[in-house]
PDB file of C-alpha atoms in Angstrom:
ATOM      1  CA  UNK A   1       0.000   0.000   0.000  1.00  0.00           C
ATOM      2  CA  UNK A   2       1.354   3.419  -0.822  1.00  0.00           C
ATOM      3  CA  UNK A   3       1.255   6.223   1.743  1.00  0.00           C
ATOM      4  CA  UNK A   4      -1.898   8.302   1.742  1.00  0.00           C
ATOM      5  CA  UNK A   5      -1.085  11.945   2.389  1.00  0.00           C
ATOM      6  CA  UNK A   6      -3.795  14.530   2.734  1.00  0.00           C
ATOM      7  CA  UNK A   7      -3.289  18.080   1.496  1.00  0.00           C
ATOM      8  CA  UNK A   8      -2.648  19.381   5.000  1.00  0.00           C
ATOM      9  CA  UNK A   9       1.093  18.671   4.827  1.00  0.00           C
ATOM     10  CA  UNK A  10       1.610  20.586   1.608  1.00  0.00           C
ATOM     11  CA  UNK A  11      -0.365  23.401   3.182  1.00  0.00           C
ATOM     12  CA  UNK A  12       1.972  23.433   6.169  1.00  0.00           C
ATOM     13  CA  UNK A  13       4.940  23.785   3.837  1.00  0.00           C
ATOM     14  CA  UNK A  14       3.399  26.484   1.718  1.00  0.00           C
ATOM     15  CA  UNK A  15       2.075  28.769   4.496  1.00  0.00           C
ATOM     16  CA  UNK A  16       5.225  29.147   6.237  1.00  0.00           C
ATOM     17  CA  UNK A  17       5.848  33.437  25.685  1.00  0.00           C
ATOM     18  CA  UNK A  18      13.000  39.956  63.686  1.00  0.00           C
ATOM     19  CA  UNK A  19      13.531  42.012  64.660  1.00  0.00           C
ATOM     20  CA  UNK A  20      14.372  41.193  68.368  1.00  0.00           C
ATOM     21  CA  UNK A  21      13.430  43.316  71.432  1.00  0.00           C
ATOM     22  CA  UNK A  22      16.127  43.525  74.181  1.00  0.00           C
ATOM     23  CA  UNK A  23      15.219  44.065  77.873  1.00  0.00           C
ATOM     24  CA  UNK A  24      15.871  47.605  79.115  1.00  0.00           C
ATOM     25  CA  UNK A  25      17.902  47.975  82.367  1.00  0.00           C
ATOM     26  CA  UNK A  26      17.233  51.163  84.326  1.00  0.00           C
ATOM     27  CA  UNK A  27      20.263  53.155  85.566  1.00  0.00           C
ATOM     28  CA  UNK A  28      18.495  53.823  88.910  1.00  0.00           C
ATOM     29  CA  UNK A  29      18.305  50.154  89.834  1.00  0.00           C
ATOM     30  CA  UNK A  30      21.693  50.184  91.646  1.00  0.00           C
ATOM     31  CA  UNK A  31      20.265  48.483  94.744  1.00  0.00           C
ATOM     32  CA  UNK A  32      18.811  45.665  92.802  1.00  0.00           C
ATOM     33  CA  UNK A  33      20.437  42.351  93.472  1.00  0.00           C
ATOM     34  CA  UNK A  34      21.342  40.068  90.710  1.00  0.00           C
ATOM     35  CA  UNK A  35      20.098  36.513  90.858  1.00  0.00           C
ATOM     36  CA  UNK A  36      22.641  33.900  91.752  1.00  0.00           C
ATOM     37  CA  UNK A  37      24.057  32.201  88.741  1.00  0.00           C
ATOM     38  CA  UNK A  38      22.608  28.842  88.007  1.00  0.00           C
ATOM     39  CA  UNK A  39      24.973  26.154  86.967  1.00  0.00           C
ATOM     40  CA  UNK A  40      24.133  24.925  83.566  1.00  0.00           C
ATOM     41  CA  UNK A  41      23.776  21.250  82.981  1.00  0.00           C
ATOM     42  CA  UNK A  42      24.995  19.698  79.812  1.00  0.00           C
ATOM     43  CA  UNK A  43      22.250  18.727  77.475  1.00  0.00           C
ATOM     44  CA  UNK A  44      22.337  15.866  75.095  1.00  0.00           C
ATOM     45  CA  UNK A  45      22.801  16.913  71.518  1.00  0.00           C
ATOM     46  CA  UNK A  46      20.136  15.453  69.248  1.00  0.00           C
ATOM     47  CA  UNK A  47      21.457  12.948  66.806  1.00  0.00           C
ATOM     48  CA  UNK A  48      20.540  13.846  63.297  1.00  0.00           C
ATOM     49  CA  UNK A  49      18.754  10.997  61.566  1.00  0.00           C
ATOM     50  CA  UNK A  50      20.596   9.350  58.742  1.00  0.00           C
ATOM     51  CA  UNK A  51      19.326  10.584  55.404  1.00  0.00           C
ATOM     52  CA  UNK A  52      17.072   8.172  53.643  1.00  0.00           C
ATOM     53  CA  UNK A  53      18.251   6.926  50.284  1.00  0.00           C
ATOM     54  CA  UNK A  54      16.715   8.920  47.487  1.00  0.00           C
ATOM     55  CA  UNK A  55      15.361   7.342  44.387  1.00  0.00           C
ATOM     56  CA  UNK A  56      16.201   8.665  40.970  1.00  0.00           C
ATOM     57  CA  UNK A  57      13.188  10.642  39.795  1.00  0.00           C
ATOM     58  CA  UNK A  58      11.177   8.903  37.157  1.00  0.00           C
ATOM     59  CA  UNK A  59      11.243  10.299  33.671  1.00  0.00           C
ATOM     60  CA  UNK A  60       8.407  12.684  32.903  1.00  0.00           C
ATOM     61  CA  UNK A  61       8.297  11.437  29.333  1.00  0.00           C
ATOM     62  CA  UNK A  62       5.494   8.867  29.033  1.00  0.00           C
ATOM     63  CA  UNK A  63       6.423   5.578  27.440  1.00  0.00           C
ATOM     64  CA  UNK A  64       4.644   4.358  24.348  1.00  0.00           C
ATOM     65  CA  UNK A  65       2.304   1.390  24.898  1.00  0.00           C
ATOM     66  CA  UNK A  66       4.446  -0.788  22.655  1.00  0.00           C
ATOM     67  CA  UNK A  67       8.090  -1.547  21.938  1.00  0.00           C
ATOM     68  CA  UNK A  68       9.691   1.663  20.771  1.00  0.00           C
ATOM     69  CA  UNK A  69      12.841   3.182  19.334  1.00  0.00           C
ATOM     70  CA  UNK A  70      14.156   6.712  19.780  1.00  0.00           C
ATOM     71  CA  UNK A  71      14.411   8.987  16.789  1.00  0.00           C
ATOM     72  CA  UNK A  72      17.102  11.673  17.016  1.00  0.00           C
ATOM     73  CA  UNK A  73      17.400  14.839  14.996  1.00  0.00           C
ATOM     74  CA  UNK A  74      20.837  16.303  15.717  1.00  0.00           C
ATOM     75  CA  UNK A  75      20.057  19.464  13.769  1.00  0.00           C
ATOM     76  CA  UNK A  76      17.633  20.688  16.432  1.00  0.00           C
ATOM     77  CA  UNK A  77      18.728  18.399  19.351  1.00  0.00           C
ATOM     78  CA  UNK A  78      15.392  16.613  19.288  1.00  0.00           C
ATOM     79  CA  UNK A  79      14.502  13.158  20.584  1.00  0.00           C
ATOM     80  CA  UNK A  80      11.194  11.406  20.029  1.00  0.00           C
ATOM     81  CA  UNK A  81      10.000   7.853  20.551  1.00  0.00           C
ATOM     82  CA  UNK A  82       8.354   5.852  17.786  1.00  0.00           C
ATOM     83  CA  UNK A  83       6.926   2.333  17.574  1.00  0.00           C
ATOM     84  CA  UNK A  84       9.772  -0.041  16.756  1.00  0.00           C
ATOM     85  CA  UNK A  85       7.984  -1.282  13.647  1.00  0.00           C
ATOM     86  CA  UNK A  86       7.747   2.139  12.035  1.00  0.00           C
ATOM     87  CA  UNK A  87       9.763   3.302   9.065  1.00  0.00           C
ATOM     88  CA  UNK A  88      11.697   6.574   9.193  1.00  0.00           C
ATOM     89  CA  UNK A  89      12.174   8.198   5.829  1.00  0.00           C
ATOM     90  CA  UNK A  90      15.159  10.200   4.694  1.00  0.00           C
ATOM     91  CA  UNK A  91      15.019  13.957   5.361  1.00  0.00           C
ATOM     92  CA  UNK A  92      13.802  15.876   2.332  1.00  0.00           C
ATOM     93  CA  UNK A  93      14.998  19.402   1.597  1.00  0.00           C
ATOM     94  CA  UNK A  94      12.191  21.735   0.580  1.00  0.00           C
ATOM     95  CA  UNK A  95      13.546  24.808  -1.128  1.00  0.00           C
ATOM     96  CA  UNK A  96      16.165  26.665   0.884  1.00  0.00           C
ATOM     97  CA  UNK A  97      14.070  27.198   4.014  1.00  0.00           C
ATOM     98  CA  UNK A  98      12.712  23.833   5.149  1.00  0.00           C
ATOM     99  CA  UNK A  99      13.337  20.124   5.626  1.00  0.00           C
ATOM    100  CA  UNK A 100      10.820  17.418   6.373  1.00  0.00           C
ATOM    101  CA  UNK A 101      10.985  13.813   7.564  1.00  0.00           C
ATOM    102  CA  UNK A 102       8.085  11.390   7.203  1.00  0.00           C
ATOM    103  CA  UNK A 103       7.642   8.460   9.611  1.00  0.00           C
ATOM    104  CA  UNK A 104       5.009   5.824   8.994  1.00  0.00           C
ATOM    105  CA  UNK A 105       3.433   2.672  10.366  1.00  0.00           C
ATOM    106  CA  UNK A 106       4.037  -0.629   8.532  1.00  0.00           C
ATOM    107  CA  UNK A 107       0.800  -0.316   6.559  1.00  0.00           C
ATOM    108  CA  UNK A 108       1.186   3.454   6.079  1.00  0.00           C
ATOM    109  CA  UNK A 109      -2.176   4.017   7.758  1.00  0.00           C
ATOM    110  CA  UNK A 110      -0.643   6.369  10.333  1.00  0.00           C
ATOM    111  CA  UNK A 111       2.063   8.912   9.583  1.00  0.00           C
ATOM    112  CA  UNK A 112       3.991  11.565  11.488  1.00  0.00           C
ATOM    113  CA  UNK A 113       5.747  14.318   9.567  1.00  0.00           C
ATOM    114  CA  UNK A 114       8.366  16.623  11.088  1.00  0.00           C
ATOM    115  CA  UNK A 115       8.761  19.918   9.257  1.00  0.00           C
ATOM    116  CA  UNK A 116      11.570  22.315  10.252  1.00  0.00           C
ATOM    117  CA  UNK A 117      11.424  25.659   8.517  1.00  0.00           C
ATOM    118  CA  UNK A 118      12.956  29.126   8.709  1.00  0.00           C
ATOM    119  CA  UNK A 119      10.351  31.784   9.451  1.00  0.00           C
ATOM    120  CA  UNK A 120      10.182  35.331  10.714  1.00  0.00           C
ATOM    121  CA  UNK A 121       9.546  36.773  13.219  1.00  0.00           C
ATOM    122  CA  UNK A 122      11.769  34.488  15.283  1.00  0.00           C
ATOM    123  CA  UNK A 123      10.517  32.896  18.519  1.00  0.00           C
ATOM    124  CA  UNK A 124       7.000  34.242  18.101  1.00  0.00           C
ATOM    125  CA  UNK A 125       4.740  31.248  18.563  1.00  0.00           C
ATOM    126  CA  UNK A 126       1.563  33.353  18.590  1.00  0.00           C
ATOM    127  CA  UNK A 127       2.390  34.844  15.184  1.00  0.00           C
ATOM    128  CA  UNK A 128       3.290  31.442  13.740  1.00  0.00           C
ATOM    129  CA  UNK A 129       0.043  29.941  15.014  1.00  0.00           C
ATOM    130  CA  UNK A 130      -1.939  32.812  13.522  1.00  0.00           C
ATOM    131  CA  UNK A 131      -0.432  32.233  10.085  1.00  0.00           C
ATOM    132  CA  UNK A 132      -1.111  28.494  10.270  1.00  0.00           C
ATOM    133  CA  UNK A 133      -4.719  29.052  11.297  1.00  0.00           C
ATOM    134  CA  UNK A 134      -5.250  31.534   8.482  1.00  0.00           C
ATOM    135  CA  UNK A 135      -3.941  28.969   6.002  1.00  0.00           C
ATOM    136  CA  UNK A 136      -6.168  26.250   7.439  1.00  0.00           C
ATOM    137  CA  UNK A 137      -9.252  28.450   7.193  1.00  0.00           C
ATOM    138  CA  UNK A 138      -8.409  29.375   3.606  1.00  0.00           C
ATOM    139  CA  UNK A 139      -8.274  25.663   2.754  1.00  0.00           C
ATOM    140  CA  UNK A 140     -11.600  24.892   4.396  1.00  0.00           C
ATOM    141  CA  UNK A 141     -10.112  23.275   7.488  1.00  0.00           C
ATOM    142  CA  UNK A 142     -11.959  23.398  10.811  1.00  0.00           C
ATOM    143  CA  UNK A 143     -10.087  23.583  14.130  1.00  0.00           C
ATOM    144  CA  UNK A 144     -11.763  21.040  16.409  1.00  0.00           C
ATOM    145  CA  UNK A 145      -9.551  21.537  19.477  1.00  0.00           C
ATOM    146  CA  UNK A 146      -6.608  23.628  20.642  1.00  0.00           C
ATOM    147  CA  UNK A 147      -4.278  23.040  23.604  1.00  0.00           C
ATOM    148  CA  UNK A 148      -1.163  24.598  25.108  1.00  0.00           C
ATOM    149  CA  UNK A 149       1.579  22.258  26.288  1.00  0.00           C
ATOM    150  CA  UNK A 150       4.871  22.926  28.087  1.00  0.00           C
ATOM    151  CA  UNK A 151       7.643  20.398  27.486  1.00  0.00           C
ATOM    152  CA  UNK A 152      10.062  19.312  30.240  1.00  0.00           C
ATOM    153  CA  UNK A 153      12.619  21.938  29.208  1.00  0.00           C
ATOM    154  CA  UNK A 154      10.013  24.701  29.353  1.00  0.00           C
ATOM    155  CA  UNK A 155       9.447  24.692  25.618  1.00  0.00           C
ATOM    156  CA  UNK A 156       5.971  26.067  24.776  1.00  0.00           C
ATOM    157  CA  UNK A 157       3.954  24.226  22.156  1.00  0.00           C
ATOM    158  CA  UNK A 158       0.502  24.566  20.651  1.00  0.00           C
ATOM    159  CA  UNK A 159      -1.467  21.480  19.692  1.00  0.00           C
ATOM    160  CA  UNK A 160      -4.424  21.341  17.329  1.00  0.00           C
ATOM    161  CA  UNK A 161      -6.829  18.771  15.969  1.00  0.00           C
ATOM    162  CA  UNK A 162      -8.196  19.924  12.626  1.00  0.00           C
ATOM    163  CA  UNK A 163     -10.655  18.499  10.142  1.00  0.00           C
ATOM    164  CA  UNK A 164     -10.107  18.952   6.435  1.00  0.00           C
ATOM    165  CA  UNK A 165     -12.774  19.771   3.886  1.00  0.00           C
ATOM    166  CA  UNK A 166     -12.814  16.036   3.073  1.00  0.00           C
ATOM    167  CA  UNK A 167     -13.587  15.329   6.775  1.00  0.00           C
ATOM    168  CA  UNK A 168     -10.174  13.809   7.435  1.00  0.00           C
ATOM    169  CA  UNK A 169      -8.767  14.645  10.862  1.00  0.00           C
ATOM    170  CA  UNK A 170      -5.162  15.592  11.540  1.00  0.00           C
ATOM    171  CA  UNK A 171      -2.944  16.433  14.512  1.00  0.00           C
ATOM    172  CA  UNK A 172      -0.638  19.457  14.542  1.00  0.00           C
ATOM    173  CA  UNK A 173       2.016  20.496  17.070  1.00  0.00           C
ATOM    174  CA  UNK A 174       3.762  23.858  16.592  1.00  0.00           C
ATOM    175  CA  UNK A 175       6.764  25.217  18.515  1.00  0.00           C
ATOM    176  CA  UNK A 176       9.532  27.801  17.953  1.00  0.00           C
ATOM    177  CA  UNK A 177      13.226  26.896  17.678  1.00  0.00           C
ATOM    178  CA  UNK A 178      15.208  30.165  17.717  1.00  0.00           C
ATOM    179  CA  UNK A 179      15.148  31.246  14.068  1.00  0.00           C
ATOM    180  CA  UNK A 180      13.162  28.209  12.967  1.00  0.00           C
ATOM    181  CA  UNK A 181       9.884  26.498  13.767  1.00  0.00           C
ATOM    182  CA  UNK A 182       8.959  22.847  14.191  1.00  0.00           C
ATOM    183  CA  UNK A 183       5.662  21.503  12.950  1.00  0.00           C
ATOM    184  CA  UNK A 184       4.753  17.931  13.857  1.00  0.00           C
ATOM    185  CA  UNK A 185       1.803  16.796  11.782  1.00  0.00           C
ATOM    186  CA  UNK A 186       0.118  13.424  12.036  1.00  0.00           C
ATOM    187  CA  UNK A 187      -2.789  11.584  10.478  1.00  0.00           C
ATOM    188  CA  UNK A 188      -4.384   8.176  10.840  1.00  0.00           C
ATOM    189  CA  UNK A 189      -4.495   6.913  14.427  1.00  0.00           C
ATOM    190  CA  UNK A 190      -4.499  10.317  16.145  1.00  0.00           C
ATOM    191  CA  UNK A 191      -4.419   8.772  19.631  1.00  0.00           C
ATOM    192  CA  UNK A 192      -1.113   7.124  18.755  1.00  0.00           C
ATOM    193  CA  UNK A 193       0.130  10.297  17.081  1.00  0.00           C
ATOM    194  CA  UNK A 194      -0.529  12.239  20.298  1.00  0.00           C
ATOM    195  CA  UNK A 195       1.261   9.585  22.361  1.00  0.00           C
ATOM    196  CA  UNK A 196       4.266   9.949  20.069  1.00  0.00           C
ATOM    197  CA  UNK A 197       4.131  13.745  20.326  1.00  0.00           C
ATOM    198  CA  UNK A 198       4.138  13.518  24.135  1.00  0.00           C
ATOM    199  CA  UNK A 199       7.590  11.871  23.993  1.00  0.00           C
ATOM    200  CA  UNK A 200       9.034  14.907  22.232  1.00  0.00           C
ATOM    201  CA  UNK A 201      11.979  16.433  24.105  1.00  0.00           C
ATOM    202  CA  UNK A 202      14.893  18.702  23.363  1.00  0.00           C
ATOM    203  CA  UNK A 203      18.323  17.921  24.814  1.00  0.00           C
ATOM    204  CA  UNK A 204      21.364  20.094  25.451  1.00  0.00           C
ATOM    205  CA  UNK A 205      24.395  19.648  23.257  1.00  0.00           C
TER     206      UNK A 205
END
């Protein structure tokens, strides 16, 4: 079976936030007698409890519900988990401003496409989202849901479920990467696509 791609991916390519109070002693109290000193008794020093062993915190990245492999994109320091049976295509250069990589299930019924493109203004997720939504509306797409996510490294992302004019549903994740933007688009089993998107993380060099 050959991959079935809906027009939404070509659209993505084209359309390119004590004080302490001290006692006062009067100078006129010369006749006052001082109390006899009281011998202090040594007190036992409390023994600090031994620290309990700490467990390594569990990863915040949810595991896929099947055997998985980790996809790495060194260009943007990205890691993402995929089902082990999936195929990862070769990166394709699109003009001089974008690259895309298509990943697909064995029967090509579910696909995830990563698009990395140069776009201005830089690091302006709201502006990028606005342009994408304008393009979707112009193509007859309907936004069914919209969410804001924050990745483990603090990276803000916007997530959308859209329906095309042909009533096909698709998943979109948008996030800024300095002078570029990442769009993760998926179709087919959208529950699985979202599970894959939740494993997205960026690592330091």
